Short mmCIF file of C-alpha atoms and ligand atoms in Angstrom, two decimals:
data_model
loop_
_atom_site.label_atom_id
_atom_site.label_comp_id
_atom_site.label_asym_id
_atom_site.label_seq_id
_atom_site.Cartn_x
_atom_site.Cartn_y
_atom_site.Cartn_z
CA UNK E 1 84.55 96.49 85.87
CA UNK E 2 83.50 99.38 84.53
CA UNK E 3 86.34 102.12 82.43
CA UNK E 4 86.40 105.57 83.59
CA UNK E 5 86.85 108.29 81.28
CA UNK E 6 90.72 108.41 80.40
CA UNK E 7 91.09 104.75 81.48
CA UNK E 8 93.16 102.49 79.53
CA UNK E 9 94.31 98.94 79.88
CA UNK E 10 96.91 99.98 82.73
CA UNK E 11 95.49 102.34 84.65
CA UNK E 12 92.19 100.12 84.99
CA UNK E 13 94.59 97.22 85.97
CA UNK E 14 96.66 98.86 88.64
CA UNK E 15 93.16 100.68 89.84
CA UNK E 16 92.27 96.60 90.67
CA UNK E 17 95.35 95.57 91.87
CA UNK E 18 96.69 93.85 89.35
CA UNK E 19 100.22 93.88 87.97
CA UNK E 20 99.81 95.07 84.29
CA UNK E 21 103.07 93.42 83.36
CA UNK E 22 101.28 90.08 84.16
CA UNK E 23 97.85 90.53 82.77
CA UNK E 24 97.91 93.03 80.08
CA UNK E 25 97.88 89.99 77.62
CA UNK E 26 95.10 88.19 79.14
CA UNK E 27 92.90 91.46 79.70
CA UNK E 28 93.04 91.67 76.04
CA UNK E 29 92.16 88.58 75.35
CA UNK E 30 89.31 88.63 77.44
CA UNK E 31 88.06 91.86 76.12
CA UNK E 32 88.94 91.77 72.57
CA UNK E 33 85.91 92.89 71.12
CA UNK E 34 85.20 95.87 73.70
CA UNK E 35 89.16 97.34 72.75
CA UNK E 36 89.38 100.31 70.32
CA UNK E 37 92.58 100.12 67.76
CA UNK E 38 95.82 100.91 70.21
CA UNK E 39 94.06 99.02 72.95
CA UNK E 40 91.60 102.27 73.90
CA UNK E 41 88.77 101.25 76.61
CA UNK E 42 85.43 102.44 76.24
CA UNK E 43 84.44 104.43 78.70
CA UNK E 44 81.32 103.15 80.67
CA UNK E 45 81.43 99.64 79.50
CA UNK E 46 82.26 96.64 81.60
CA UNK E 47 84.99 94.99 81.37
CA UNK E 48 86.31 91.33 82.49
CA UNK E 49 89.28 91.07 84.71
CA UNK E 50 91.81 88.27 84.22
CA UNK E 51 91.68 86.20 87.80
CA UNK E 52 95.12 86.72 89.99
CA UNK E 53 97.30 83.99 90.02
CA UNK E 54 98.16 83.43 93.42
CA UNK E 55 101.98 82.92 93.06
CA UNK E 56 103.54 79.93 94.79
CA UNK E 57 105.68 81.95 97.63
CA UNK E 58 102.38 83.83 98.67
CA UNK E 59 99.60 81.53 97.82
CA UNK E 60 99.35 80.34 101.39
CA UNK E 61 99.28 83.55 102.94
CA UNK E 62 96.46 85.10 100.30
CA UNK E 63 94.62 82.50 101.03
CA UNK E 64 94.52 82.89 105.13
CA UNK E 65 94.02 86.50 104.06
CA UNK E 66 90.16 85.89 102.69
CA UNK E 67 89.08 85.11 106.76
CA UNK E 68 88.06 87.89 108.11
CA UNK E 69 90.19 87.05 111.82
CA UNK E 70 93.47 87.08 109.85
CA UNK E 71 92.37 90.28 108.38
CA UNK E 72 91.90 91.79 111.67
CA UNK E 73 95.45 90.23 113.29
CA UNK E 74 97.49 91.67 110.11
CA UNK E 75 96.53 95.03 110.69
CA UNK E 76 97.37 95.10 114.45
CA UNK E 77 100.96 92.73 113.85
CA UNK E 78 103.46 95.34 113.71
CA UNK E 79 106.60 92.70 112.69
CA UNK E 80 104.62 92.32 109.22
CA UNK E 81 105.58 96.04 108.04
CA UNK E 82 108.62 95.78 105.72
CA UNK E 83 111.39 96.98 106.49
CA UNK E 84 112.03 100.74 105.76
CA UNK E 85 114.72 103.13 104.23
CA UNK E 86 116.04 105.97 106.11
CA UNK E 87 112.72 108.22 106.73
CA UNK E 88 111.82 111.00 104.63
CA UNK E 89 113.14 114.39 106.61
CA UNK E 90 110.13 116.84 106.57
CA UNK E 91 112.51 119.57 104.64
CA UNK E 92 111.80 116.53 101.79
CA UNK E 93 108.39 116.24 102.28
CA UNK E 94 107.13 119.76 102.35
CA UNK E 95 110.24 121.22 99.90
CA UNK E 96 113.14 123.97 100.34
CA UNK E 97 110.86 126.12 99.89
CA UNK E 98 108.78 125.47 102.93
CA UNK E 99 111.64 123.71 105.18
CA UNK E 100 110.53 122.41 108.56
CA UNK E 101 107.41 123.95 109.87
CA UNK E 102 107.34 124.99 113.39
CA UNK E 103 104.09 125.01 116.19
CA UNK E 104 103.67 128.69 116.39
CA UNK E 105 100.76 128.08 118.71
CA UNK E 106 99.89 125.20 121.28
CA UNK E 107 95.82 125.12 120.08
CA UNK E 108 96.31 121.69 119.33
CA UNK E 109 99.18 120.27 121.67
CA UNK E 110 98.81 117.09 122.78
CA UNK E 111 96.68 115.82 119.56
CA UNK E 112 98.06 113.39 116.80
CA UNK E 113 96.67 113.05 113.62
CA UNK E 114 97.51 110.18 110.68
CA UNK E 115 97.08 111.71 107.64
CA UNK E 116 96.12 109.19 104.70
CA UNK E 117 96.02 110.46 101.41
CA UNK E 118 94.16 108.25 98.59
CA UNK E 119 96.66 105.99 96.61
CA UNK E 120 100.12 107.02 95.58
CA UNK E 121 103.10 104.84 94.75
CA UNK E 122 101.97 102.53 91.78
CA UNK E 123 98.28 103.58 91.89
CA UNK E 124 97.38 107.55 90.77
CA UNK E 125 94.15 106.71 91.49
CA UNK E 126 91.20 108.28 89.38
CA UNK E 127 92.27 110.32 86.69
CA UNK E 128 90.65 113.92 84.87
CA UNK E 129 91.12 115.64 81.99
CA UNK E 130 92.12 118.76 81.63
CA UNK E 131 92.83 120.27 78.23
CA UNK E 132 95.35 118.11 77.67
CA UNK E 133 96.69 117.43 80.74
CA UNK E 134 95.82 114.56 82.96
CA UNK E 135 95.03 115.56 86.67
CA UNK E 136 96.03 112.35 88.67
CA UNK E 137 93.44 112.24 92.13
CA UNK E 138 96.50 111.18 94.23
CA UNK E 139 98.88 114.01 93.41
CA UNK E 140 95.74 116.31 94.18
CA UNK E 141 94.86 114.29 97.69
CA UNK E 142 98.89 114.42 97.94
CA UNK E 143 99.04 118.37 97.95
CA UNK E 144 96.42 119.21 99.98
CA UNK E 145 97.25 116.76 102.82
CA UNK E 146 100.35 118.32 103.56
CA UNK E 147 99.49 121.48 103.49
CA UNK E 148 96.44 120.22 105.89
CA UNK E 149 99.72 118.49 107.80
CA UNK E 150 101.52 121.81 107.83
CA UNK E 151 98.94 124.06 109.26
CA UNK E 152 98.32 121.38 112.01
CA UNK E 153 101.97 121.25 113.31
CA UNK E 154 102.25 125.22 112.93
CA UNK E 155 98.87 124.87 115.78
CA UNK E 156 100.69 122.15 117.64
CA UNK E 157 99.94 119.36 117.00
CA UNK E 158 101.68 115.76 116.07
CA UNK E 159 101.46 114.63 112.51
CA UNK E 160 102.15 111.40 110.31
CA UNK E 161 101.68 111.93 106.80
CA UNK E 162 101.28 108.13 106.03
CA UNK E 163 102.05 108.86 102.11
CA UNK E 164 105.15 110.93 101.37
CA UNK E 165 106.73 111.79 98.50
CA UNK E 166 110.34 112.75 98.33
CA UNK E 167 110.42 115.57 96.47
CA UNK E 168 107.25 116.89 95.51
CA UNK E 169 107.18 119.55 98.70
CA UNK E 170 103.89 121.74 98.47
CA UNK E 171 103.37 122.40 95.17
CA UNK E 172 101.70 125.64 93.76
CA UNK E 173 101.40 124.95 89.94
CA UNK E 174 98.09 124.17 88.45
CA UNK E 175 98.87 120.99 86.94
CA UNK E 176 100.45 118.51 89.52
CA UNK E 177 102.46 115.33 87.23
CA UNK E 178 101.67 112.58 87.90
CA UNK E 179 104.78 110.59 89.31
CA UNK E 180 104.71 107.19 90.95
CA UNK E 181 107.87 107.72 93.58
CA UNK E 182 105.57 108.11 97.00
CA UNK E 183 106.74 105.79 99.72
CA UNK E 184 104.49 105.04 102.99
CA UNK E 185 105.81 106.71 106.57
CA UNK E 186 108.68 106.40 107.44
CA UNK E 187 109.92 105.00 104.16
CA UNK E 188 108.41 101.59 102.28
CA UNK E 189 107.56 100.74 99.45
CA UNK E 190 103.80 101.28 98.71
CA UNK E 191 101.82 98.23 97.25
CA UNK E 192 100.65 97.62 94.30
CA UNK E 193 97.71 95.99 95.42
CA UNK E 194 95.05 98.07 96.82
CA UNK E 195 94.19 95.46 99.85
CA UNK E 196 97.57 95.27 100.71
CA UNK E 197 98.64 98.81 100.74
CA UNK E 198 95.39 99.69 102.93
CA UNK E 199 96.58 96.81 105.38
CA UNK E 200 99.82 97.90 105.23
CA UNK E 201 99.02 101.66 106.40
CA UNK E 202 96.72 100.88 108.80
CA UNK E 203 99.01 98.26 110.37
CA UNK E 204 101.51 101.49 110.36
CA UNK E 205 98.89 103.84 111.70
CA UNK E 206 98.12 101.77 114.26
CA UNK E 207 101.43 100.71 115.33
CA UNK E 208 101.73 104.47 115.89
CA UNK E 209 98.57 104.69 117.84
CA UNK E 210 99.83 102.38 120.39
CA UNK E 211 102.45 104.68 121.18
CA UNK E 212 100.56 107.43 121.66
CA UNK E 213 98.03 105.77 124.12
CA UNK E 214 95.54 108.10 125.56
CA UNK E 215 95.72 111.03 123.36
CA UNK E 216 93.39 112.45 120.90
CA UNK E 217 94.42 110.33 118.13
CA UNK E 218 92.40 110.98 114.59
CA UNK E 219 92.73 109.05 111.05
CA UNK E 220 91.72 111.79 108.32
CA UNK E 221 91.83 109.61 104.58
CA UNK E 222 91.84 112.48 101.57
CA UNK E 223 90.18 111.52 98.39
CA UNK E 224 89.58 113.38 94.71
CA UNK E 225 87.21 110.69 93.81
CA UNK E 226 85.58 110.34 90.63
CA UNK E 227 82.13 107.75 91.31
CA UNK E 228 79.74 109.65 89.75
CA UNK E 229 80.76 110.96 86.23
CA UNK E 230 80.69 113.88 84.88
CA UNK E 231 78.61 114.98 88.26
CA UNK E 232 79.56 118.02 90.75
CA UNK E 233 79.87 115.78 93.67
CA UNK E 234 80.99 118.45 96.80
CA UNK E 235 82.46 117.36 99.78
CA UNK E 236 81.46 114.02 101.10
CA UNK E 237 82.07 113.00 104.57
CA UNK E 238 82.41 109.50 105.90
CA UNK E 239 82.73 107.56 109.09
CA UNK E 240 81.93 104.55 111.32
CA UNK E 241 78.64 103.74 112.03
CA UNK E 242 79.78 102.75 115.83
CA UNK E 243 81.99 106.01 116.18
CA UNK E 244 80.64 108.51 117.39
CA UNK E 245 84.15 110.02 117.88
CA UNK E 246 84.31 109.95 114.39
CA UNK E 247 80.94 111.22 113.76
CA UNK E 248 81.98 114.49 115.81
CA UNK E 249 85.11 115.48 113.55
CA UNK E 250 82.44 114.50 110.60
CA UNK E 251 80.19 117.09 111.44
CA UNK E 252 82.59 119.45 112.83
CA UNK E 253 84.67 119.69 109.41
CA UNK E 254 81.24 119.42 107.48
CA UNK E 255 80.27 122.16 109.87
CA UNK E 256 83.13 125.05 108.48
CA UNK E 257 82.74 123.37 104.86
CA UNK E 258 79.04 124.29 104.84
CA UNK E 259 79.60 128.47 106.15
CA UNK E 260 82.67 128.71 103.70
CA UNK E 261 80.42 127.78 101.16
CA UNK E 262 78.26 129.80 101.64
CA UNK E 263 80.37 132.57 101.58
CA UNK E 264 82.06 132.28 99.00
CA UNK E 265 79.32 130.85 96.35
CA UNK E 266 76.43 132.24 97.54
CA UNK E 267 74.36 131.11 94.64
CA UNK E 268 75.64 127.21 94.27
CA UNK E 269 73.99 125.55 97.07
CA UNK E 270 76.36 123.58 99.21
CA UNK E 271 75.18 119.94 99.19
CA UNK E 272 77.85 117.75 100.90
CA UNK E 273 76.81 115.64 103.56
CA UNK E 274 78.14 113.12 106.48
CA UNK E 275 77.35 109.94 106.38
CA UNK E 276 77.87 105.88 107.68
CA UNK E 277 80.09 104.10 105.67
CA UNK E 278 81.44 101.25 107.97
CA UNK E 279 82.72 99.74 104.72
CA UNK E 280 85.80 101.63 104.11
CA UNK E 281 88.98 99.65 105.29
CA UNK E 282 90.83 102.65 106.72
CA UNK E 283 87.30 103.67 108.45
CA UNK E 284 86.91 99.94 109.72
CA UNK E 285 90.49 98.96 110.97
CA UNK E 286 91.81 102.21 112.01
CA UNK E 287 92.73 101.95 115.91
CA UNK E 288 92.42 105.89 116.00
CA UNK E 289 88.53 107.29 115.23
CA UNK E 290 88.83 108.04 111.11
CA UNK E 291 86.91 110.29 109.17
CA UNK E 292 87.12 109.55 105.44
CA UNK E 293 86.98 112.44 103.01
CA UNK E 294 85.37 113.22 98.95
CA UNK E 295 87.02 116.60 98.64
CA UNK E 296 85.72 116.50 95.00
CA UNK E 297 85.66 114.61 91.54
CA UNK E 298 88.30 115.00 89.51
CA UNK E 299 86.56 114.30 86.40
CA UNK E 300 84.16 117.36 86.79
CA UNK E 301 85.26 120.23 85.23
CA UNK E 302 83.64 122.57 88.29
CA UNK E 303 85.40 120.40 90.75
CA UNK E 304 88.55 120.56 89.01
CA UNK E 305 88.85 124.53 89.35
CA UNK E 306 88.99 123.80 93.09
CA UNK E 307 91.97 121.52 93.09
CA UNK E 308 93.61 123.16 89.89
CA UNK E 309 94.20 126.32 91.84
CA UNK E 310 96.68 126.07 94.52
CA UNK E 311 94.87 128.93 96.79
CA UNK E 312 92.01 126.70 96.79
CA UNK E 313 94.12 123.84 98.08
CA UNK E 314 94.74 126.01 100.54
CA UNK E 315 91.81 126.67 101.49
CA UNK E 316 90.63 122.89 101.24
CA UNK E 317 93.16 122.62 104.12
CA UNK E 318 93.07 125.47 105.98
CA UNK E 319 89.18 124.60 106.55
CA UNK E 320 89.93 121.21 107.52
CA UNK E 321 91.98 121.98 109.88
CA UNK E 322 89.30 124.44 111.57
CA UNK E 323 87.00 121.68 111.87
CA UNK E 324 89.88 119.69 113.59
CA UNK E 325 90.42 122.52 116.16
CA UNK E 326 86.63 123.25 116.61
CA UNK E 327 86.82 118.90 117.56
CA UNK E 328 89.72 119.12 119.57
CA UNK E 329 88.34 122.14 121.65
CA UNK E 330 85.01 120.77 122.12
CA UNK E 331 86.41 117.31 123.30
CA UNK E 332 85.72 116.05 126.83
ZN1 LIG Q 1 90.34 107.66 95.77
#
């Protein structure tokens, strides 16, 4: 595996899904001569990960996990979801400040969206610097998805913000902390392990989506990636090659991304794009048509003034949701 800038011995374990309480030691042993003093990785050299022990009590189940049927079954079975706390009321989740938003319009009644924003819980997911601050990609993904969840209920519609913290609220500081307290709707623990805590929200997702049969259900996923270093990477777009549902919000959100661009940077070209990416677990196993989102890389100091800003969070959300209502209007 390959260290990001800013990635030390932790963070590159949890990023894997590995408990660095159990394989901290053996990481360093297998990497001893690629560790600077104080255990520093190197950024852009490969390192070895230690191999997960399966443990006794879920060795079994791990192992039925590899087929690709199981896969499938676990993210439909509802009765595999832990069991959940009270739920997070949405006076938590988008702060006193805020309170409980209200549809002020019916533009998008009868539509339910998941929102899914990238990590959370154990796993900040990439990580920038910024001066000396470190900008953590979920608290970023975090902030914008509820204000994206805010302006869709004030239109309307029904939301599930699948990631909720208790008392982070919308935020409007430049630098976010990084905390580790978020929970998965209604109120779970999230996993450690990236595979599980996919499978986990999606099962949740679409438990949900059953409920709701026959309404325009969407999956939007919110990243602040960081896969090409150092490089202004603009808005990518994803969905499933056989959805053409998907497809449709795609290019509708791309759509508003590519005039407000325009507008407001005349002279940087715009060059974010849709694309197939039938890869992506929440893409592939989402009940509800999902369109999976690059809002930026958090490692690129151009990027970062558009997630550093909270106006520009704003605006990340306010056009995403005009793509959504351009979709929902133009639906059959
Ligand atoms: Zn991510």
């Amino acid at each position: 595996m390959k260290a990001r800038n800013g990635d030390g011995v932790e963070t590159l374990l949890i990023r894997y899904g590995l408990n660095p309480r159990l394989y901290s030691r053996q990481f360093k042993q297998l990497n001893q001569k690629n560790l600077r003093r104080g255990n520093g990785l190197i950024t852009g050299r490969t390192y070895l990960l230690p191999k997960a022990q399966a443990t006794r009590k879920n060795a079994s189940r791990s192992a039925a996990r590899t087929t690709p049927r199981r896969a499938r079954t676990t993210a439909r079975a509802v009765t595999r979801l832990p069991v959940s706390k009270a739920p997070i009321s949405s006076a938590q989740l988008f702060g006193p400040r805020i309170g409980t938003p209200r549809a002020q319009n019916g533009t998008l009644r009868g539509a339910v969206f998941y929102l899914s924003s990238g990590h959370g819980g154990p796993d900040p997911g990439a990580i920038g610097k910024y001066g000396s601050f470190k900008l953590a990609e979920d608290e970023y993904a975090y902030d914008v998805t509820v204000r994206l969840a805010r302006v869709l209920i004030e239109n309307g519609a029904t939301v599930y913000v699948m990631v909720q913290d208790p008392n982070d609220g919308i935020r409007d500081e430049n630098v976010l902390p990084m905390d580790y307290d978020e929970v998965h709707y209604p109120h779970r623990p999230i996993p450690l392990s990236q595979v599980q805590r996919l499978r986990q929200r999606i099962a949740q997702v679409n438990a949900l989506h059953a409920r709701h049969k026959g309404a325009y259900q969407r999956l939007l996923a919110l990243h602040v990636d960081s896969r090409s270093e150092g490089q202004n990477i603009d808005v990518f777009f994803y969905h499933h090659p056989n959805s053409p549902t998907g497809l449709r919000l795609a290019k509708n959100i791309h759509r508003v991304f590519t005039s407000r661009y325009k507008r407001a940077q005349p002279n940087r070209p715009y060059s974010g794009n849709v694309s197939e990416r039938g890869t992506l677990f929440e893409v592939r196993n989402s009940h509800a048509p999902a369109v999976f989102m690059e809002l930026g890389n958090i490692r690129n100091q151009k990027d970062q003034r558009r997630f550093v800003v909270a106006d520009n969070r704003q605006a990340l959300a306010n056009w995403i949701a005009e793509g959504i209502i351009a979709d929902y209007r133009g639906k059959k």
